[in-house]
PDB file of C-alpha atoms and ligand atoms in Angstrom:
ATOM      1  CA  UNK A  18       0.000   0.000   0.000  1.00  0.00           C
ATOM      2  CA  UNK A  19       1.278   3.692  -0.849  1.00  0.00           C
ATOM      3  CA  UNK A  20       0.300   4.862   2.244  1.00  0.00           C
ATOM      4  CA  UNK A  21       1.353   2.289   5.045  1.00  0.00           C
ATOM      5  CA  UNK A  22       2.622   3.296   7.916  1.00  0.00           C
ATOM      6  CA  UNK A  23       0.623   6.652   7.526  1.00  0.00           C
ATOM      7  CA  UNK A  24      -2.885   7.584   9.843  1.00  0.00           C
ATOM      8  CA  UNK A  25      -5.730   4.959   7.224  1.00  0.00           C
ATOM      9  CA  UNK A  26      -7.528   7.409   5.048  1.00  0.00           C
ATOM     10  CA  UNK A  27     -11.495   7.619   5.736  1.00  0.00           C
ATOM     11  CA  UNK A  28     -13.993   7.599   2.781  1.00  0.00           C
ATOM     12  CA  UNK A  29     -17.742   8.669   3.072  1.00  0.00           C
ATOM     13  CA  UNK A  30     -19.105   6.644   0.531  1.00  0.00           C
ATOM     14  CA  UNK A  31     -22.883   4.999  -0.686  1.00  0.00           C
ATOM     15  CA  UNK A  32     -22.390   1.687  -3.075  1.00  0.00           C
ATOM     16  CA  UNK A  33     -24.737   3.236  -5.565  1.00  0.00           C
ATOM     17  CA  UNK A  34     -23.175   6.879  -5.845  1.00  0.00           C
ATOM     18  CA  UNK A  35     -21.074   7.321  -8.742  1.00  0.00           C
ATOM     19  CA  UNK A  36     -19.379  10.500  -7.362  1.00  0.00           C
ATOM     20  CA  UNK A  37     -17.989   8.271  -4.590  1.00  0.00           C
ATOM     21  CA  UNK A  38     -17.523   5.724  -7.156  1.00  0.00           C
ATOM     22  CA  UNK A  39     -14.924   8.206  -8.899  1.00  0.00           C
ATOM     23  CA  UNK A  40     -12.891   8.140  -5.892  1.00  0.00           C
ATOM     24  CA  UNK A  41     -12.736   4.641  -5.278  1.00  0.00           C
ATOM     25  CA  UNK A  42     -11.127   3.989  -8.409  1.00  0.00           C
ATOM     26  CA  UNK A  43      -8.596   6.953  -7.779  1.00  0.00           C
ATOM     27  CA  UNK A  44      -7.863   4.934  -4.228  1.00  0.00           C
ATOM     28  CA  UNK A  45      -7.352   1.958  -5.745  1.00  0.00           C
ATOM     29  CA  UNK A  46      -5.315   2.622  -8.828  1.00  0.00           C
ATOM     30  CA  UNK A  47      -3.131   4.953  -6.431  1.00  0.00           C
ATOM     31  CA  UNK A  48      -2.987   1.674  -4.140  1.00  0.00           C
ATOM     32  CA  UNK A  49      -4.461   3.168  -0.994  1.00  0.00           C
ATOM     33  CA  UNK A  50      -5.794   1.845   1.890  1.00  0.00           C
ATOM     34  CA  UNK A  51      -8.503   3.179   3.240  1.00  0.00           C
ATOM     35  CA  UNK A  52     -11.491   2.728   5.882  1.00  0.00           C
ATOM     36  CA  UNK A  53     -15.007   2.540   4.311  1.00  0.00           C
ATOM     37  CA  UNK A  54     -17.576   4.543   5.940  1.00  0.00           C
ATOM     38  CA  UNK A  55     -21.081   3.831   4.698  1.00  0.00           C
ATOM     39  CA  UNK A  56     -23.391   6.753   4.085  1.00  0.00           C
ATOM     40  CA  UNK A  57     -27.208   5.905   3.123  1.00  0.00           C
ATOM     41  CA  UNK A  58     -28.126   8.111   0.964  1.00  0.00           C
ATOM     42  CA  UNK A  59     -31.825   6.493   0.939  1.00  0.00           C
ATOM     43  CA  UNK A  60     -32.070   6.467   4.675  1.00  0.00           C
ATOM     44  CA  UNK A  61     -30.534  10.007   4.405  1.00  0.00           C
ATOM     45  CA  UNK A  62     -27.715   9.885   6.344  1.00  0.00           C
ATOM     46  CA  UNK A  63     -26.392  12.372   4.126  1.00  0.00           C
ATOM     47  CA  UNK A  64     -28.856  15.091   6.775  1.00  0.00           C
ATOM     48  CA  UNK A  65     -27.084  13.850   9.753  1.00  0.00           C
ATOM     49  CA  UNK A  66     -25.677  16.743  11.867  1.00  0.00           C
ATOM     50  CA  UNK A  67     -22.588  14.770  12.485  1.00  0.00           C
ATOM     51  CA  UNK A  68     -22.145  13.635   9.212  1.00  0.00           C
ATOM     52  CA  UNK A  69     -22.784  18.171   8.164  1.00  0.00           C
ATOM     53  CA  UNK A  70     -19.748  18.503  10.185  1.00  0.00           C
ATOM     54  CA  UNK A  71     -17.711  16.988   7.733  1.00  0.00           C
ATOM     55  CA  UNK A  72     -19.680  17.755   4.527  1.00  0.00           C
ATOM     56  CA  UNK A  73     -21.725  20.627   4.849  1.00  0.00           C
ATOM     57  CA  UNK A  74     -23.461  20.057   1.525  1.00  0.00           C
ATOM     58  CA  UNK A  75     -24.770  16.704   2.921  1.00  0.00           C
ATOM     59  CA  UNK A  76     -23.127  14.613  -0.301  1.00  0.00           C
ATOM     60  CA  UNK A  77     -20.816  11.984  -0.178  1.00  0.00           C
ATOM     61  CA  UNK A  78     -18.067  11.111  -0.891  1.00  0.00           C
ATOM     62  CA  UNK A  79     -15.979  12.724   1.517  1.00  0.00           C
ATOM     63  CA  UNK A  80     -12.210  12.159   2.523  1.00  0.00           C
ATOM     64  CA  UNK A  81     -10.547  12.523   5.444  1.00  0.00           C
ATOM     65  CA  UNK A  82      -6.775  12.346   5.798  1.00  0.00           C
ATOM     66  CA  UNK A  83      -5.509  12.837   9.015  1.00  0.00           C
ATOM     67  CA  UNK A  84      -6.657  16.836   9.830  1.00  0.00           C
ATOM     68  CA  UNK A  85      -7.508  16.827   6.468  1.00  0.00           C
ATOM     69  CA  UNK A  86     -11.316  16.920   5.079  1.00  0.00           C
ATOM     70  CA  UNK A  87     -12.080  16.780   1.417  1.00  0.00           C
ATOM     71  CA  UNK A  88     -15.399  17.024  -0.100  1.00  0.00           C
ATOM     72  CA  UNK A  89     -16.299  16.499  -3.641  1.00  0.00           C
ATOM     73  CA  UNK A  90     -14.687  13.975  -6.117  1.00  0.00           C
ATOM     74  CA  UNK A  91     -12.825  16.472  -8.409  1.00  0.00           C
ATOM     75  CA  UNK A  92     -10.913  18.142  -5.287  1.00  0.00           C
ATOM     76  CA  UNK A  93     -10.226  14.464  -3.593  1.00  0.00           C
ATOM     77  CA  UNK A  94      -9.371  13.282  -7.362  1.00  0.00           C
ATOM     78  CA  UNK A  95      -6.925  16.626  -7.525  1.00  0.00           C
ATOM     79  CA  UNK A  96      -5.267  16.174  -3.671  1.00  0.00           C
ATOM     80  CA  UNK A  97      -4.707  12.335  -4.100  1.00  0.00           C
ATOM     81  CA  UNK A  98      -3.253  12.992  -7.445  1.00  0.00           C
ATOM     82  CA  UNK A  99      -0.602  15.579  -6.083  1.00  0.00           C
ATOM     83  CA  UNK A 100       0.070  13.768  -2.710  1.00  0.00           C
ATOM     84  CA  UNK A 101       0.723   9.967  -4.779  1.00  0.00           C
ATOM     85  CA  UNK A 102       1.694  11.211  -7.958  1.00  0.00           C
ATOM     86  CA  UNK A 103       2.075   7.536  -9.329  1.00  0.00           C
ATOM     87  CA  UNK A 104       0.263   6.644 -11.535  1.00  0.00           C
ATOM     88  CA  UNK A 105      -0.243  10.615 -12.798  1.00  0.00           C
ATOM     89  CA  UNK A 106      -3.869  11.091 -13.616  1.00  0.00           C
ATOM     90  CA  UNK A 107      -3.416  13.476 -15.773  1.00  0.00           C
ATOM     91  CA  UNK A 108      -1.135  13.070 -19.005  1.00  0.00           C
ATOM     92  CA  UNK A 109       1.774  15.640 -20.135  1.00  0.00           C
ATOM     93  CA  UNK A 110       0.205  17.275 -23.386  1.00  0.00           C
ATOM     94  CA  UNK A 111      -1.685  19.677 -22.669  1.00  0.00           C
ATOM     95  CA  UNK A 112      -4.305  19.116 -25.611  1.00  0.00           C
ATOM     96  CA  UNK A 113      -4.908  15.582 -24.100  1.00  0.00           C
ATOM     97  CA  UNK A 114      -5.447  17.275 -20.358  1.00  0.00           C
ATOM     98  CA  UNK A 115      -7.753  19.792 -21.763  1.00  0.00           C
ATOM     99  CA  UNK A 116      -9.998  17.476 -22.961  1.00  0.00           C
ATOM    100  CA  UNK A 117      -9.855  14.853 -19.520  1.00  0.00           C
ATOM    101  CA  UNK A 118     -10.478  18.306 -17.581  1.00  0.00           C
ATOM    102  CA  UNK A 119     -13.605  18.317 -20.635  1.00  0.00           C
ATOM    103  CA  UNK A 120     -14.456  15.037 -19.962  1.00  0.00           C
ATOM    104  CA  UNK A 121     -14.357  15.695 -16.650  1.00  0.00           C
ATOM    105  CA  UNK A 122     -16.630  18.531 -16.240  1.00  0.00           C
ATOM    106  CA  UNK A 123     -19.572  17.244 -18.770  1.00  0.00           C
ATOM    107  CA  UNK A 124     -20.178  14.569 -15.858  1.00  0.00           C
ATOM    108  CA  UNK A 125     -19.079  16.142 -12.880  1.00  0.00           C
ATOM    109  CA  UNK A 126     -21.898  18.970 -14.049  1.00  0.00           C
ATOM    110  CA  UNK A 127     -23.156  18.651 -16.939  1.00  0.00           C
ATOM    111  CA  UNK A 128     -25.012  15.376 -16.114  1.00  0.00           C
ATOM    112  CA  UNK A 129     -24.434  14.045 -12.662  1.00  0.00           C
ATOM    113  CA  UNK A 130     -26.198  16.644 -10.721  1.00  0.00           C
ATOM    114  CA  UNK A 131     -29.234  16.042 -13.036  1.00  0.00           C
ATOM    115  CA  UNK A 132     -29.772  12.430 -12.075  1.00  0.00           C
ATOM    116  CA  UNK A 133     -28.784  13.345  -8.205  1.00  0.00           C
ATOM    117  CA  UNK A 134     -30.699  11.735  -5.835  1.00  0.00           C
ATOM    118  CA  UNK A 135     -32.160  15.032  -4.485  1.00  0.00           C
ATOM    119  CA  UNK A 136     -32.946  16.066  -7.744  1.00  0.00           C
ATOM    120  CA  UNK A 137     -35.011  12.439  -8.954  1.00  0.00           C
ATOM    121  CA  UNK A 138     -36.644  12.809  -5.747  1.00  0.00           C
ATOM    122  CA  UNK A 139     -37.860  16.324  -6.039  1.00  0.00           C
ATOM    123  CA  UNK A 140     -39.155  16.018  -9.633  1.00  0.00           C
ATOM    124  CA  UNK A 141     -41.203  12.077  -8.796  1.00  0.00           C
ATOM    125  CA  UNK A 142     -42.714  14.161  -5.922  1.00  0.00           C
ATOM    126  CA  UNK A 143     -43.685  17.570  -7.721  1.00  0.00           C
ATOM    127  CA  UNK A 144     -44.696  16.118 -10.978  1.00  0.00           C
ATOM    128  CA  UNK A 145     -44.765  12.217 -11.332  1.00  0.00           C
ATOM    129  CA  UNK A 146     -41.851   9.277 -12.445  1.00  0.00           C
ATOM    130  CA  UNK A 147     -42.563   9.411 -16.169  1.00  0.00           C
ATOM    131  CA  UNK A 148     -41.136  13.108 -15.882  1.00  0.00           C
ATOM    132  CA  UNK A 149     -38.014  11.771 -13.839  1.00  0.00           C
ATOM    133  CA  UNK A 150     -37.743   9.383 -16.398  1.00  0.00           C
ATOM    134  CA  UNK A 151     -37.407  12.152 -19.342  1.00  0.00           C
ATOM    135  CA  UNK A 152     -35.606  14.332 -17.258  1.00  0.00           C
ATOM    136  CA  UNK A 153     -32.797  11.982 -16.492  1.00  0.00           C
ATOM    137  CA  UNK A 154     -32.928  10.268 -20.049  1.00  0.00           C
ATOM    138  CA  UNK A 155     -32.364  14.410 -21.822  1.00  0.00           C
ATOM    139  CA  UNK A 156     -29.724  14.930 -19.154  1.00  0.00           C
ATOM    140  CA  UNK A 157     -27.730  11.855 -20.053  1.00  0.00           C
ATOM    141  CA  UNK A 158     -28.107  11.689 -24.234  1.00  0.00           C
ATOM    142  CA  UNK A 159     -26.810  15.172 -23.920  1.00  0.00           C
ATOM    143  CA  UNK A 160     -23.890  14.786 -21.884  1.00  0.00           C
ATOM    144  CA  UNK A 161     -23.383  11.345 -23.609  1.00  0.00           C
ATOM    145  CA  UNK A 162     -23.710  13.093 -27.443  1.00  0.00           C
ATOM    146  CA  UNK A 163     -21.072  15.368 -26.280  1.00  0.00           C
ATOM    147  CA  UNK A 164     -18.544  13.205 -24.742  1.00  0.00           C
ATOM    148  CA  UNK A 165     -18.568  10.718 -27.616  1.00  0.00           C
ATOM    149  CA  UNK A 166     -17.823  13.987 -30.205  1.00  0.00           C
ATOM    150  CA  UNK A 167     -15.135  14.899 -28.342  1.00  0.00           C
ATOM    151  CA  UNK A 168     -13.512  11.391 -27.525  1.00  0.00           C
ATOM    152  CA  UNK A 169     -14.088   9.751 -30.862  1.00  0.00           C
ATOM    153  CA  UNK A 170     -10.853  10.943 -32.376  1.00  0.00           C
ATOM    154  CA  UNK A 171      -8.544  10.330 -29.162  1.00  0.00           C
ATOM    155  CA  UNK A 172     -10.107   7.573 -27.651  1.00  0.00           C
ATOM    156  CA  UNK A 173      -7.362   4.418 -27.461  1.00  0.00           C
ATOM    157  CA  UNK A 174      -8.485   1.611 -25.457  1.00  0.00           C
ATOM    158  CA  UNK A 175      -9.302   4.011 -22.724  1.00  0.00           C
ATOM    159  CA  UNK A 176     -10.872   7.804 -23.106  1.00  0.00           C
ATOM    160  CA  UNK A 177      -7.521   9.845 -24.449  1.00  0.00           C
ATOM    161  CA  UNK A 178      -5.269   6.971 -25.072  1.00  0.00           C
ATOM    162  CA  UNK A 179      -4.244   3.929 -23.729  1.00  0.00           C
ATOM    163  CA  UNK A 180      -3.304   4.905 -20.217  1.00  0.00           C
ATOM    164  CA  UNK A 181      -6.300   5.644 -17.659  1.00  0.00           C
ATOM    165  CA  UNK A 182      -6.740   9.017 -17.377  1.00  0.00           C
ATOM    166  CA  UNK A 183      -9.089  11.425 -15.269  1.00  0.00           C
ATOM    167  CA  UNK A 184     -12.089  11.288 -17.794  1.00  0.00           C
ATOM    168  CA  UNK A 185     -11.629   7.520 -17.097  1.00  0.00           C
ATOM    169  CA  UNK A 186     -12.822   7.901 -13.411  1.00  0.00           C
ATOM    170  CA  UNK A 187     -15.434  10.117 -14.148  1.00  0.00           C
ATOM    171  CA  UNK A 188     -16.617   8.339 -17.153  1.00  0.00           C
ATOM    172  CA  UNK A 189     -16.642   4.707 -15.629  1.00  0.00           C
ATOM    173  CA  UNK A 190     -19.279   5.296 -12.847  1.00  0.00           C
ATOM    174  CA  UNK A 191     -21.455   7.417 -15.242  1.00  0.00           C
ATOM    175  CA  UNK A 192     -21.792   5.004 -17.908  1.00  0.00           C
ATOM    176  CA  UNK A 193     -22.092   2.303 -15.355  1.00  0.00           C
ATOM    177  CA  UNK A 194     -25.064   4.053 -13.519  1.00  0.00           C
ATOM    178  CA  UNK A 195     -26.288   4.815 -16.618  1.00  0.00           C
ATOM    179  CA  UNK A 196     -26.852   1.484 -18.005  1.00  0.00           C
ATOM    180  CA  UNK A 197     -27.922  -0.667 -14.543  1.00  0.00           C
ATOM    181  CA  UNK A 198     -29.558   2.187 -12.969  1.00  0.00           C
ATOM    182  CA  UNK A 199     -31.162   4.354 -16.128  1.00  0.00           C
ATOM    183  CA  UNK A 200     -31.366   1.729 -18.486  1.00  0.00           C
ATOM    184  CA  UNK A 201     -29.658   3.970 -21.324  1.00  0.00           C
ATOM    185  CA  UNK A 202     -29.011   1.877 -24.583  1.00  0.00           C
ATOM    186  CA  UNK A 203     -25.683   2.749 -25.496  1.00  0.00           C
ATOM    187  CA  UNK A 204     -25.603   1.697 -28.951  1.00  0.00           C
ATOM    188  CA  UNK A 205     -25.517   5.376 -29.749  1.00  0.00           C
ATOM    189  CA  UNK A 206     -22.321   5.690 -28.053  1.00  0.00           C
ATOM    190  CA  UNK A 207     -19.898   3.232 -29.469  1.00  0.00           C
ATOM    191  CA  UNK A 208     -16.042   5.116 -28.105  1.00  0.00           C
ATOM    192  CA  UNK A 209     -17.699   5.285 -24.427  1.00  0.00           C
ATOM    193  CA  UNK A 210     -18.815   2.069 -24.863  1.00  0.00           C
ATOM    194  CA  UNK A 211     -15.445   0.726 -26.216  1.00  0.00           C
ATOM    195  CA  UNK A 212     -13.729   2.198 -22.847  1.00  0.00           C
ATOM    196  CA  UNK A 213     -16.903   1.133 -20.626  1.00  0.00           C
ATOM    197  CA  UNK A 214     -15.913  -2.865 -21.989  1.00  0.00           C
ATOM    198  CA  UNK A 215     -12.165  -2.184 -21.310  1.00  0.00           C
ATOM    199  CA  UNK A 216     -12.556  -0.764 -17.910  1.00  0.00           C
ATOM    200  CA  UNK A 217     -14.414  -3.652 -16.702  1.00  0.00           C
ATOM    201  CA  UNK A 218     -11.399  -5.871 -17.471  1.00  0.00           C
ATOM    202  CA  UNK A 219      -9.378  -3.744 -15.047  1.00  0.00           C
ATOM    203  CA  UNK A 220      -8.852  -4.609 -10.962  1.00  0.00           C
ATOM    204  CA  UNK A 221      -9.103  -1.146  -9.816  1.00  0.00           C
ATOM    205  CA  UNK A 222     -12.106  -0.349 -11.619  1.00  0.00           C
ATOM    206  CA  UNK A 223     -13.650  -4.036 -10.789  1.00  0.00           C
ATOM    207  CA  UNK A 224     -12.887  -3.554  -6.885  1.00  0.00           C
ATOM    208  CA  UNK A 225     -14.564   0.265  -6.849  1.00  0.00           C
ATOM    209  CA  UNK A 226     -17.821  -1.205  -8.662  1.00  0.00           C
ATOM    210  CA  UNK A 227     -21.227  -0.695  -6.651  1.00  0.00           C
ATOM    211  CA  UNK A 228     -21.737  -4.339  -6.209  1.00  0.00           C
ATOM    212  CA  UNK A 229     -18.679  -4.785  -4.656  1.00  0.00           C
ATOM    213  CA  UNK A 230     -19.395  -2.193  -1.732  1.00  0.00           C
ATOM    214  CA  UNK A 231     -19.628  -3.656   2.019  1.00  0.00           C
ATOM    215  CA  UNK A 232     -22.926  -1.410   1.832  1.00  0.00           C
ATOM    216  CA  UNK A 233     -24.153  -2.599  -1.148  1.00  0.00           C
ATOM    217  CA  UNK A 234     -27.796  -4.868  -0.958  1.00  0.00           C
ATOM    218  CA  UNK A 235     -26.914  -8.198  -1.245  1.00  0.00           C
ATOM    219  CA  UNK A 236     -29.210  -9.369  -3.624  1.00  0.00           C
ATOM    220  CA  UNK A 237     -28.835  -5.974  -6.383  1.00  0.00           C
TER     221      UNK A 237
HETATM  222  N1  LIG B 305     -19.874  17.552  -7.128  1.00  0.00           N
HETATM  223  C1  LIG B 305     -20.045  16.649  -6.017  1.00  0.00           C
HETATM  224  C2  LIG B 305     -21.467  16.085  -6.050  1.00  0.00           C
HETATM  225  C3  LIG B 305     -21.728  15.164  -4.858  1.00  0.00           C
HETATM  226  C4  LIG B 305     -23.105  14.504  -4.973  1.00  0.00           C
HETATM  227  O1  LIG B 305     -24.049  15.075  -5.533  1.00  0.00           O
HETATM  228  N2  LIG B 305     -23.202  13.291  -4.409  1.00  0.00           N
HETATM  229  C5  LIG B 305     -24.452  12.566  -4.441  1.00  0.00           C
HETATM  230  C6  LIG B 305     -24.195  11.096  -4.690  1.00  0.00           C
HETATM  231  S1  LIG B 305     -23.449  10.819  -6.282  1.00  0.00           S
HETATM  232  C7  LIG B 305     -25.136  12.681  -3.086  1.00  0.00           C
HETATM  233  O2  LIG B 305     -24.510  12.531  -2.073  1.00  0.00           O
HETATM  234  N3  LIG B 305     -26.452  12.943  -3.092  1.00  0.00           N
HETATM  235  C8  LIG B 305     -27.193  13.049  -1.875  1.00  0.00           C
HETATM  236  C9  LIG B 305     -28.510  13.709  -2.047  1.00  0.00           C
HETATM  237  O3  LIG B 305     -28.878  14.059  -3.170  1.00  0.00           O
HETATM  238  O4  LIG B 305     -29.213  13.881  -1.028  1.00  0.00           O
HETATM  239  C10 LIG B 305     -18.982  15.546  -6.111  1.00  0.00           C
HETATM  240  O5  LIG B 305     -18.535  15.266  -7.227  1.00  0.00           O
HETATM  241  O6  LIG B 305     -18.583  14.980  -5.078  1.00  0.00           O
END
């Protein structure tokens, strides 16, 4: 483990969140050990004062390092990227980084805070499911249109190349919740779903799946 010796790291995490879902993968392809903490997101544990006292927003994931407290998956991403360098998450050329910070951002808010739990909820309540339904389906073909544009001319076996990348963290979980959780065909999509088939031959993206959570329902 890169960080034995050293005070275990503490992630706030639901199985069936992708956002934490992006962070597992950066834990385990960084090789870090880590304590699980389990966060129901149904049960709202998320409104817990305790649980406010580390992430005010009330979303998971949330890392704690020592003194350290990290909320949201793009800053934990960033600080476990800069304090275990290896593997680098983000490549040299700058062209290729530009488009994993791209990548990056379509999901991170473009379509993940669409499909939030909150969000679902709020919409099923004020107007009805078929509208959650739409809703969630227009948020995803649009974020999915995009993202296949731009990665179809630098996709390799992963999103910008061969090597895993940032995009690759954020795109795994995404397409992944997509498909078991939306049901989104994504024949449309062939590049992400190129990279979707290769990442599922990888450990570290295996380990960080839902399904694979201590939280996660046993029977899915
Ligand atoms: N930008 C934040 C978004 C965090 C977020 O929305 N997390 C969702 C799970 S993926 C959550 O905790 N939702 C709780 C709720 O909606 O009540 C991140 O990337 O960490």
């Amino acid at each position: 483990m890169a960080n034995s010796g050293a005070e275990k790291l503490k992630l706030y995490s639901y199985w069936r969140s992708s956002c934490a879902h992006r962070v597992r993968i950066a834990l385990a392809l960084k090789g870090l050990d880590y304590e699980y903490i389990p966060v129901n997101l149904i049960k709202g544990d998320q409104f817990d004062p305790d649980f406010k006292q580390i992430n005010p927003m009330g979303t998971v994931p949330a890392l704690v390092d020592g003194d350290v407290v990290i909320n949201d998956s793009f800053a934990i991403i960033m600080y476990l990227d800069e304090k275990y360098p290896e593997p680098p998450l983000l490549p040299r050329d700058i062209h290729k980084r530009a488009v994993n910070y791209q990548a990056m951002s379509i999901v991170l808010s473009g379509i993940q805070p669409h499909q939030n739990l909150a969000v679902i909820r709020y919409i099923e309540e004020k107007i009805n499911a078929e509208e959650k339904t739409a809703w969630v389906n227009n948020a995803i073909t649009k974020g999915f249109t995009a993202l296949e544009k731009l990665l179809v001319n630098c996709a390799g076996k992963h999103a910008t190349g061969d090597e895993i990348y940032l995009a690759d963290l954020f795109l795994a979980p995404q397409i992944h919740g997509a498909i078991n959780r939306f049901q989104i065909n994504m024949e449309p999509y062939p590049t992400l779903a190129k990279c979707y088939e290769s990442y599922n031959e990888l450990p570290s993206f295996q380990n960080a799946l839902p399904e694979k959570q201590p939280d996660a329902p046993s029977t899915i």
